[in-house]
């Protein structure tokens, strides 16, 4: 069979820090690159902005400017949501909302979104993901509210709270982040990142915003919009300390418990996955950023949540090694060695951060049987538990088929982790990689019209 | 980022900044919800803000199922809340 030439050598999926770095590195080495993103402009979630944005309030904006200026030799396709990548004899066919194109190799740099834990009232309008509040602020110039409670766990809560400034009435960090001093070497090697965190803390101090550790938003209250929250102190396992609950008035809540990598495409292509340092599912990449499936490279949060600086390093490694395979451009070994050292150091820092901000099992006690777990299909925790106790489901995927959590419009992106945790708890275990893969597999990664399906 | 864009929501004019999303413009105008859920009729608005959760679906110029967080406002857009499955016009 004659094999027709591919439309490009390399498709880079996602134009955030990792995808931009991969596209620029590969193009500089002579690869014909198409960089594809669902959004209207490059930058991803980290550098989410509007046209004309000069970078005020953004972190490391000059890296975006540098990478963006390297795109002259890249075929940039914004507003192209990728809904499926198919392996063919000659390589891959990338199906987007604006038609399909072919390539010889792919870099998956699709990033991550907020990981959520359900709590009573979390479906009230005015309750946002931490990333959502940040996207409103950085991408739209709109504050989520006038009295905002920021809650969850992880270092990301700090920039969110600092960005909202005086509008924040409390930051509730469920963990006790002092724990990251357990990895002093990893932390010391990344002093810049620590300084960044200290800068955010200074902003919180300046606005006299209370920052409480071992404290969580365990409920939101209101009728048709959020009017207040219950904050509670937590023990080591995140169970509520009796008598510690107190109510706080607010008009918005921003919550996040880390991030969930967007793995639809790697799972579609059969890439190996494993449990990451944060207890979530990640795709496995080697020292050249290769996935287990041939022709597939991974960069950024898809192979472990670690932030923008790590994503840029991994993107550059992926782009350089893809260039070696595709056009025989041998990467400079000194540069590669430097990138690998940087990757090791940044990954160690990310692991220390994850170790300091684990999701502890006691959150399940905040959730009563009436609390909705699946926001789309409006499935309660009681219904999820009943699917195990009364219908005999043994894993989250079976619960999904029996009780519909994860069957709605978001396809389990929001509730998949929590459902896997709740089902696992019925059997006395934390979610395994296979539990999480069961709720993360989506043959269609983005909504697509029947017309698109028929055309493709 | 200069320029203003006028659109309507529930028949009333709202002025947004050019380039803003429908959802951000509605929040800036004081709205928090513009959709009701299929089963319980519960109010919803923006949750994830980045196109992942589909909570913020809205009807724009007669087309239901648009994600308010991703849809940029255009001058003269007619925006209406989305009730239930968003197929009100197809009922019966």
Short mmCIF file of N, CA, C and O in Angstrom, two decimals, chain A residues 157-224:
data_model
loop_
_atom_site.label_atom_id
_atom_site.label_comp_id
_atom_site.label_asym_id
_atom_site.label_seq_id
_atom_site.Cartn_x
_atom_site.Cartn_y
_atom_site.Cartn_z
N UNK A 157 -2.63 27.36 45.81
CA UNK A 157 -3.57 28.24 46.52
C UNK A 157 -2.96 29.61 46.76
O UNK A 157 -3.67 30.62 46.82
N UNK A 158 -1.63 29.65 46.89
CA UNK A 158 -0.97 30.93 47.21
C UNK A 158 -1.07 31.96 46.09
O UNK A 158 -1.50 33.08 46.34
N UNK A 159 -0.69 31.62 44.85
CA UNK A 159 -0.86 32.63 43.79
C UNK A 159 -2.32 33.01 43.57
O UNK A 159 -2.62 34.16 43.22
N UNK A 160 -3.23 32.05 43.76
CA UNK A 160 -4.65 32.37 43.58
C UNK A 160 -5.07 33.42 44.61
O UNK A 160 -5.68 34.44 44.28
N UNK A 161 -4.70 33.18 45.88
CA UNK A 161 -5.08 34.12 46.95
C UNK A 161 -4.36 35.45 46.76
O UNK A 161 -4.97 36.52 46.92
N UNK A 162 -3.07 35.41 46.41
CA UNK A 162 -2.32 36.66 46.26
C UNK A 162 -2.88 37.49 45.11
O UNK A 162 -2.96 38.72 45.20
N UNK A 163 -3.31 36.81 44.03
CA UNK A 163 -3.89 37.52 42.89
C UNK A 163 -5.18 38.24 43.26
O UNK A 163 -5.44 39.35 42.84
N UNK A 164 -6.00 37.58 44.08
CA UNK A 164 -7.28 38.17 44.48
C UNK A 164 -7.08 39.24 45.55
O UNK A 164 -7.94 40.10 45.77
N UNK A 165 -5.94 39.16 46.27
CA UNK A 165 -5.55 40.20 47.22
C UNK A 165 -6.58 40.47 48.29
O UNK A 165 -7.06 39.56 48.96
N UNK A 166 -6.95 41.75 48.41
CA UNK A 166 -7.80 42.19 49.52
C UNK A 166 -9.18 41.55 49.49
O UNK A 166 -9.91 41.59 50.48
N UNK A 167 -9.57 40.93 48.35
CA UNK A 167 -10.90 40.30 48.27
C UNK A 167 -10.95 38.98 49.04
O UNK A 167 -12.03 38.44 49.27
N UNK A 168 -9.78 38.46 49.43
CA UNK A 168 -9.75 37.15 50.10
C UNK A 168 -10.00 37.33 51.60
O UNK A 168 -9.33 38.13 52.25
N UNK A 169 -10.98 36.58 52.14
CA UNK A 169 -11.25 36.68 53.57
C UNK A 169 -10.57 35.57 54.35
O UNK A 169 -10.39 35.69 55.57
N UNK A 170 -10.18 34.47 53.70
CA UNK A 170 -9.44 33.41 54.38
C UNK A 170 -8.85 32.45 53.36
O UNK A 170 -9.42 32.24 52.29
N UNK A 171 -7.68 31.91 53.70
CA UNK A 171 -7.11 30.80 52.93
C UNK A 171 -7.10 29.59 53.86
O UNK A 171 -6.52 29.65 54.95
N UNK A 172 -7.78 28.53 53.43
CA UNK A 172 -7.86 27.30 54.23
C UNK A 172 -7.05 26.21 53.55
O UNK A 172 -7.48 25.65 52.54
N UNK A 173 -5.84 25.96 54.06
CA UNK A 173 -4.96 24.92 53.52
C UNK A 173 -5.17 23.67 54.38
O UNK A 173 -4.90 23.69 55.59
N UNK A 174 -5.67 22.61 53.75
CA UNK A 174 -6.02 21.41 54.51
C UNK A 174 -4.79 20.69 55.05
O UNK A 174 -4.85 20.00 56.06
N UNK A 175 -3.67 20.84 54.38
CA UNK A 175 -2.45 20.16 54.81
C UNK A 175 -1.68 20.99 55.81
O UNK A 175 -2.12 22.05 56.26
N UNK A 176 -0.52 20.47 56.17
CA UNK A 176 0.39 21.25 57.02
C UNK A 176 1.71 21.33 56.28
O UNK A 176 2.59 20.51 56.47
N UNK A 177 1.82 22.32 55.38
CA UNK A 177 2.91 22.35 54.40
C UNK A 177 4.30 22.43 55.00
O UNK A 177 5.27 22.26 54.27
N UNK A 178 4.41 22.69 56.28
CA UNK A 178 5.75 22.67 56.88
C UNK A 178 6.42 21.35 56.60
O UNK A 178 7.64 21.23 56.63
N UNK A 179 5.63 20.35 56.27
CA UNK A 179 6.14 19.01 55.96
C UNK A 179 7.17 18.98 54.86
O UNK A 179 7.97 18.05 54.81
N UNK A 180 7.20 19.99 53.99
CA UNK A 180 8.15 19.88 52.87
C UNK A 180 9.59 20.06 53.32
O UNK A 180 10.51 19.78 52.57
N UNK A 181 9.78 20.50 54.56
CA UNK A 181 11.16 20.56 55.06
C UNK A 181 11.74 19.17 55.26
O UNK A 181 12.91 19.02 55.55
N UNK A 182 10.91 18.14 55.09
CA UNK A 182 11.43 16.77 55.16
C UNK A 182 12.36 16.47 53.98
O UNK A 182 13.09 15.49 54.00
N UNK A 183 12.28 17.25 52.92
CA UNK A 183 13.16 17.04 51.77
C UNK A 183 14.03 18.27 51.57
O UNK A 183 13.93 18.95 50.56
N UNK A 184 14.92 18.56 52.54
CA UNK A 184 15.64 19.84 52.49
C UNK A 184 16.48 20.02 51.24
O UNK A 184 16.59 21.14 50.73
N UNK A 185 17.05 18.94 50.70
CA UNK A 185 17.93 19.09 49.54
C UNK A 185 17.14 19.50 48.31
O UNK A 185 17.52 20.42 47.57
N UNK A 186 16.01 18.83 48.07
CA UNK A 186 15.19 19.16 46.91
C UNK A 186 14.71 20.60 47.00
O UNK A 186 14.64 21.32 46.01
N UNK A 187 14.40 21.03 48.20
CA UNK A 187 13.89 22.38 48.39
C UNK A 187 15.00 23.40 48.19
O UNK A 187 14.85 24.40 47.49
N UNK A 188 16.17 23.12 48.77
CA UNK A 188 17.30 24.05 48.68
C UNK A 188 17.73 24.27 47.24
O UNK A 188 18.14 25.36 46.85
N UNK A 189 17.62 23.20 46.42
CA UNK A 189 18.06 23.31 45.03
C UNK A 189 17.11 24.17 44.21
O UNK A 189 17.38 24.48 43.06
N UNK A 190 15.96 24.51 44.76
CA UNK A 190 14.97 25.29 44.02
C UNK A 190 14.61 26.55 44.78
O UNK A 190 13.44 26.86 44.99
N UNK A 191 15.63 27.26 45.19
CA UNK A 191 15.42 28.45 46.02
C UNK A 191 14.51 29.46 45.32
O UNK A 191 13.73 30.15 45.97
N UNK A 192 14.60 29.52 43.99
CA UNK A 192 13.78 30.47 43.25
C UNK A 192 12.30 30.22 43.47
O UNK A 192 11.51 31.14 43.65
N UNK A 193 11.94 28.94 43.48
CA UNK A 193 10.53 28.60 43.67
C UNK A 193 10.08 28.95 45.09
O UNK A 193 8.94 29.34 45.31
N UNK A 194 10.99 28.78 46.06
CA UNK A 194 10.65 29.13 47.43
C UNK A 194 10.45 30.63 47.56
O UNK A 194 9.53 31.10 48.22
N UNK A 195 11.31 31.38 46.88
CA UNK A 195 11.19 32.84 46.92
C UNK A 195 9.85 33.26 46.34
O UNK A 195 9.20 34.19 46.83
N UNK A 196 9.43 32.55 45.30
CA UNK A 196 8.14 32.82 44.68
C UNK A 196 7.03 32.64 45.72
O UNK A 196 6.15 33.49 45.90
N UNK A 197 7.08 31.51 46.45
CA UNK A 197 6.08 31.24 47.49
C UNK A 197 6.12 32.29 48.59
O UNK A 197 5.08 32.77 49.05
N UNK A 198 7.34 32.70 48.96
CA UNK A 198 7.48 33.71 50.02
C UNK A 198 6.87 35.03 49.57
O UNK A 198 6.26 35.75 50.37
N UNK A 199 7.03 35.34 48.29
CA UNK A 199 6.45 36.57 47.74
C UNK A 199 4.94 36.58 47.87
O UNK A 199 4.33 37.58 48.26
N UNK A 200 4.32 35.43 47.56
CA UNK A 200 2.86 35.33 47.68
C UNK A 200 2.44 35.48 49.14
O UNK A 200 1.46 36.15 49.46
N UNK A 201 3.19 34.84 50.04
CA UNK A 201 2.85 34.93 51.47
C UNK A 201 2.93 36.38 51.95
O UNK A 201 2.13 36.82 52.77
N UNK A 202 3.92 37.12 51.42
CA UNK A 202 4.07 38.52 51.80
C UNK A 202 2.83 39.32 51.37
O UNK A 202 2.35 40.18 52.10
N UNK A 203 2.34 39.00 50.17
CA UNK A 203 1.12 39.68 49.69
C UNK A 203 -0.04 39.38 50.63
O UNK A 203 -0.82 40.27 50.97
N UNK A 204 -0.15 38.13 51.07
CA UNK A 204 -1.24 37.77 52.00
C UNK A 204 -1.10 38.55 53.31
O UNK A 204 -2.09 39.06 53.84
N UNK A 205 0.14 38.65 53.79
CA UNK A 205 0.39 39.40 55.03
C UNK A 205 -0.01 40.86 54.88
O UNK A 205 -0.64 41.44 55.76
N UNK A 206 0.39 41.44 53.72
CA UNK A 206 0.12 42.86 53.50
C UNK A 206 -1.38 43.13 53.55
O UNK A 206 -1.81 44.15 54.05
N UNK A 207 -2.16 42.20 53.02
CA UNK A 207 -3.62 42.38 53.03
C UNK A 207 -4.26 41.81 54.30
O UNK A 207 -5.47 41.75 54.41
N UNK A 208 -3.42 41.36 55.24
CA UNK A 208 -3.92 40.77 56.50
C UNK A 208 -4.90 39.64 56.24
O UNK A 208 -5.96 39.55 56.85
N UNK A 209 -4.56 38.80 55.27
CA UNK A 209 -5.44 37.67 54.94
C UNK A 209 -5.03 36.48 55.81
O UNK A 209 -3.88 36.05 55.78
N UNK A 210 -5.97 35.94 56.61
CA UNK A 210 -5.60 34.79 57.43
C UNK A 210 -5.30 33.55 56.59
O UNK A 210 -6.09 33.22 55.70
N UNK A 211 -4.14 32.95 56.83
CA UNK A 211 -3.75 31.72 56.15
C UNK A 211 -3.74 30.62 57.19
O UNK A 211 -2.92 30.64 58.11
N UNK A 212 -4.70 29.72 57.12
CA UNK A 212 -4.85 28.68 58.13
C UNK A 212 -4.48 27.32 57.56
O UNK A 212 -5.03 26.92 56.54
N UNK A 213 -3.59 26.61 58.22
CA UNK A 213 -3.28 25.25 57.79
C UNK A 213 -4.14 24.27 58.59
O UNK A 213 -4.77 24.64 59.58
N UNK A 214 -4.14 22.99 58.11
CA UNK A 214 -5.01 21.97 58.72
C UNK A 214 -6.43 22.50 58.89
O UNK A 214 -7.09 22.26 59.88
N UNK A 215 -6.88 23.25 57.90
CA UNK A 215 -8.21 23.85 57.92
C UNK A 215 -8.83 23.65 56.54
O UNK A 215 -8.14 23.75 55.53
N UNK A 216 -10.13 23.34 56.52
CA UNK A 216 -10.77 23.10 55.23
C UNK A 216 -12.15 23.75 55.17
O UNK A 216 -12.79 23.97 56.19
N UNK A 217 -12.54 24.04 53.92
CA UNK A 217 -13.93 24.41 53.65
C UNK A 217 -14.68 23.08 53.60
O UNK A 217 -14.52 22.31 52.66
N UNK A 218 -15.49 22.78 54.65
CA UNK A 218 -16.18 21.49 54.65
C UNK A 218 -17.63 21.60 54.19
O UNK A 218 -18.29 20.59 53.99
N UNK A 219 -18.11 22.82 54.00
CA UNK A 219 -19.46 23.01 53.45
C UNK A 219 -19.59 24.43 52.94
O UNK A 219 -18.93 25.34 53.44
N UNK A 220 -20.43 24.60 51.91
CA UNK A 220 -20.81 25.92 51.42
C UNK A 220 -22.31 26.07 51.61
O UNK A 220 -23.05 25.09 51.51
N UNK A 221 -22.74 27.28 51.92
CA UNK A 221 -24.16 27.52 52.21
C UNK A 221 -24.72 28.60 51.30
O UNK A 221 -23.99 29.49 50.86
N UNK A 222 -26.04 28.52 51.08
CA UNK A 222 -26.73 29.51 50.27
C UNK A 222 -27.91 28.84 49.59
O UNK A 222 -28.06 27.61 49.68
N UNK A 223 -28.76 29.64 48.95
CA UNK A 223 -29.89 29.02 48.24
C UNK A 223 -29.62 28.97 46.75
O UNK A 223 -29.44 27.89 46.20
N UNK A 224 -29.52 30.13 46.10
CA UNK A 224 -29.20 30.06 44.67
C UNK A 224 -27.80 30.60 44.36
O UNK A 224 -27.40 30.67 43.20
#
